[in-house]
Coordinates of C-alpha atoms in Angstrom, one line a residue:
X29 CA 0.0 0.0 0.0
X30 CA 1.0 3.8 -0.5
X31 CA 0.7 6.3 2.5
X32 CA 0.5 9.6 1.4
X33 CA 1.2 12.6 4.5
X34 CA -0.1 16.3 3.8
X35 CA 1.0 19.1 4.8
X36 CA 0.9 23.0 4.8
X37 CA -2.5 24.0 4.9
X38 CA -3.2 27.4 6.7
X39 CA -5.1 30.3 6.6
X40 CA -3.7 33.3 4.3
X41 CA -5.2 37.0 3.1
X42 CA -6.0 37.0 -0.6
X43 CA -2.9 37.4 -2.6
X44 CA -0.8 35.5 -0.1
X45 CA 1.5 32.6 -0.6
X46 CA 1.5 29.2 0.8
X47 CA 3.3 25.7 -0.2
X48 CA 1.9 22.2 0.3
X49 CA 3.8 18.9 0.8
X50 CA 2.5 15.4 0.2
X51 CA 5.5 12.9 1.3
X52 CA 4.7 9.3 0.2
X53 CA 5.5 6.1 1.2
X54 CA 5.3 2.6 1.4
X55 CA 5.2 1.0 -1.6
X56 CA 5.8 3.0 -4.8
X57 CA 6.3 0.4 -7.6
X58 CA 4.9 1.3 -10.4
X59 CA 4.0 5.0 -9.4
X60 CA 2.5 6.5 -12.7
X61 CA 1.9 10.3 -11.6
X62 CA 0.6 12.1 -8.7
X63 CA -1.7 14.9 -8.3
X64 CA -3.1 17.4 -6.1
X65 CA -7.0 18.2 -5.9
X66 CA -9.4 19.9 -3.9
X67 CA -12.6 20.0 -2.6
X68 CA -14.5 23.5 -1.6
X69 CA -17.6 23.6 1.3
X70 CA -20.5 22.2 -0.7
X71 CA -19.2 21.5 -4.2
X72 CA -17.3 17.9 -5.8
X73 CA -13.7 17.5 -5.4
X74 CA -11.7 19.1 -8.9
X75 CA -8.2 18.0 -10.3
X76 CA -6.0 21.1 -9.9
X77 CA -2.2 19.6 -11.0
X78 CA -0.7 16.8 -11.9
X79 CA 3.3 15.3 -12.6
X80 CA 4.4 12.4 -14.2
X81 CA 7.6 10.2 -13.2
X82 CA 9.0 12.1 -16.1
X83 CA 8.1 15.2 -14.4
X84 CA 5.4 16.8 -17.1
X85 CA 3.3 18.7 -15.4
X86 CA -0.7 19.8 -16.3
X87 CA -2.8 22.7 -14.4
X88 CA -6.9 23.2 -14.4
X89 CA -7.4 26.2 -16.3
X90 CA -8.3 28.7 -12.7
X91 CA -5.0 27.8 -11.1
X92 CA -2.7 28.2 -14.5
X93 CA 0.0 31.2 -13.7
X94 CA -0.6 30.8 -9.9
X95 CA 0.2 27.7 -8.7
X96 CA 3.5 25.2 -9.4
X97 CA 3.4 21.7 -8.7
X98 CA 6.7 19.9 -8.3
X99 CA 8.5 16.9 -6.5
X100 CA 11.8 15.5 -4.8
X101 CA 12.4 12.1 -5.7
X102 CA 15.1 11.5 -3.2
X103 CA 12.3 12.7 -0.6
X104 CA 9.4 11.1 -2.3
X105 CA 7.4 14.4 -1.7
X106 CA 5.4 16.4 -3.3
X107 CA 4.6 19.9 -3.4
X108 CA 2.0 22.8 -4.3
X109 CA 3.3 26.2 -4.5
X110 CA -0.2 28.5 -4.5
X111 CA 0.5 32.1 -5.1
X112 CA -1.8 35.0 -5.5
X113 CA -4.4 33.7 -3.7
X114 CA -8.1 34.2 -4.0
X115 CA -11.4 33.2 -1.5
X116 CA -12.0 30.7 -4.8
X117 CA -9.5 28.9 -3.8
X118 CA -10.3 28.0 -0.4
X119 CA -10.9 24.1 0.0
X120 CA -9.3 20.8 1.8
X121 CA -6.5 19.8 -0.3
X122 CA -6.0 16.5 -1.2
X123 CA -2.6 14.5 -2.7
X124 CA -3.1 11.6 -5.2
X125 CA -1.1 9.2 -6.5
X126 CA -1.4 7.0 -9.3
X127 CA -0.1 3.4 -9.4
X128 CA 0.0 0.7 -12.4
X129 CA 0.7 -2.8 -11.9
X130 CA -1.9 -5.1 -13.2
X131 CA -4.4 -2.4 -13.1
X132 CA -4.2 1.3 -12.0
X133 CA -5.2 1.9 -8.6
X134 CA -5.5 5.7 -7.0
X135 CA -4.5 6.5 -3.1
X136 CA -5.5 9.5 -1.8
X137 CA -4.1 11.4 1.0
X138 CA -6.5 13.2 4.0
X139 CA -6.6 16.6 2.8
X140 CA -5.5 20.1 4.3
X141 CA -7.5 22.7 4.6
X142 CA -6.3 26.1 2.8
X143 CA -8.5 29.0 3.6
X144 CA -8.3 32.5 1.7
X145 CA -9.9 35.2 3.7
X146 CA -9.0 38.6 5.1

């Protein structure tokens, strides 16, 4: 099994800064890419980044310019760099990994809340 561990949510003023980690572990044979998504109070959880093994990255369309998503291999972690940021994008935080062996098979982390209010 994969354990993923997050990390870094606070709360920030509108236009702040904050970086989330995700450090994974356990067993990571076959690991594919990992993501980060998120979940706002009453609405379905939305795919904000993701990075390959190869480290190509992809961004939703309202976090493009903003936010970074990167990773240390020798740490097995993960980050999130949010900048600028607005109420919108206030939400629990969750890491993602994606494994294939003989089928692909998701593992979540538990989510950190990031508020954006002044």
């Amino acid at each position: 099994q994969v354990q993923l561990a997050e990390s870094g949510g606070d709360l920030v003023q509108p236009g702040g800064f904050l970086r989330l980690s995700c450090a994974a572990s356990g067993i990571l044979t076959g690991l594919k890419a990992m993501g980060w998504y998120r979940q706002a109070p009453g609405k379905q959880r939305e795919l904000v980044a993701t990075i390959t093994t190869e480290g190509i990255t992809d961004y939703a369309d309202p976090v493009k310019g903003r936010f970074t998503i990167s990773r240390d291999n020798a740490k097995n972690t993960m980050y999130l760099q949010m900048a600028s940021l607005k109420s919108e994008d206030t939400a629990v935080y969750y890491c993602n990994a994606l494994i294939q062996r003989l089928a692909e098979i998701e593992f979540w982390g538990q989510g950190t809340l990031v508020t954006v209010s002044s």
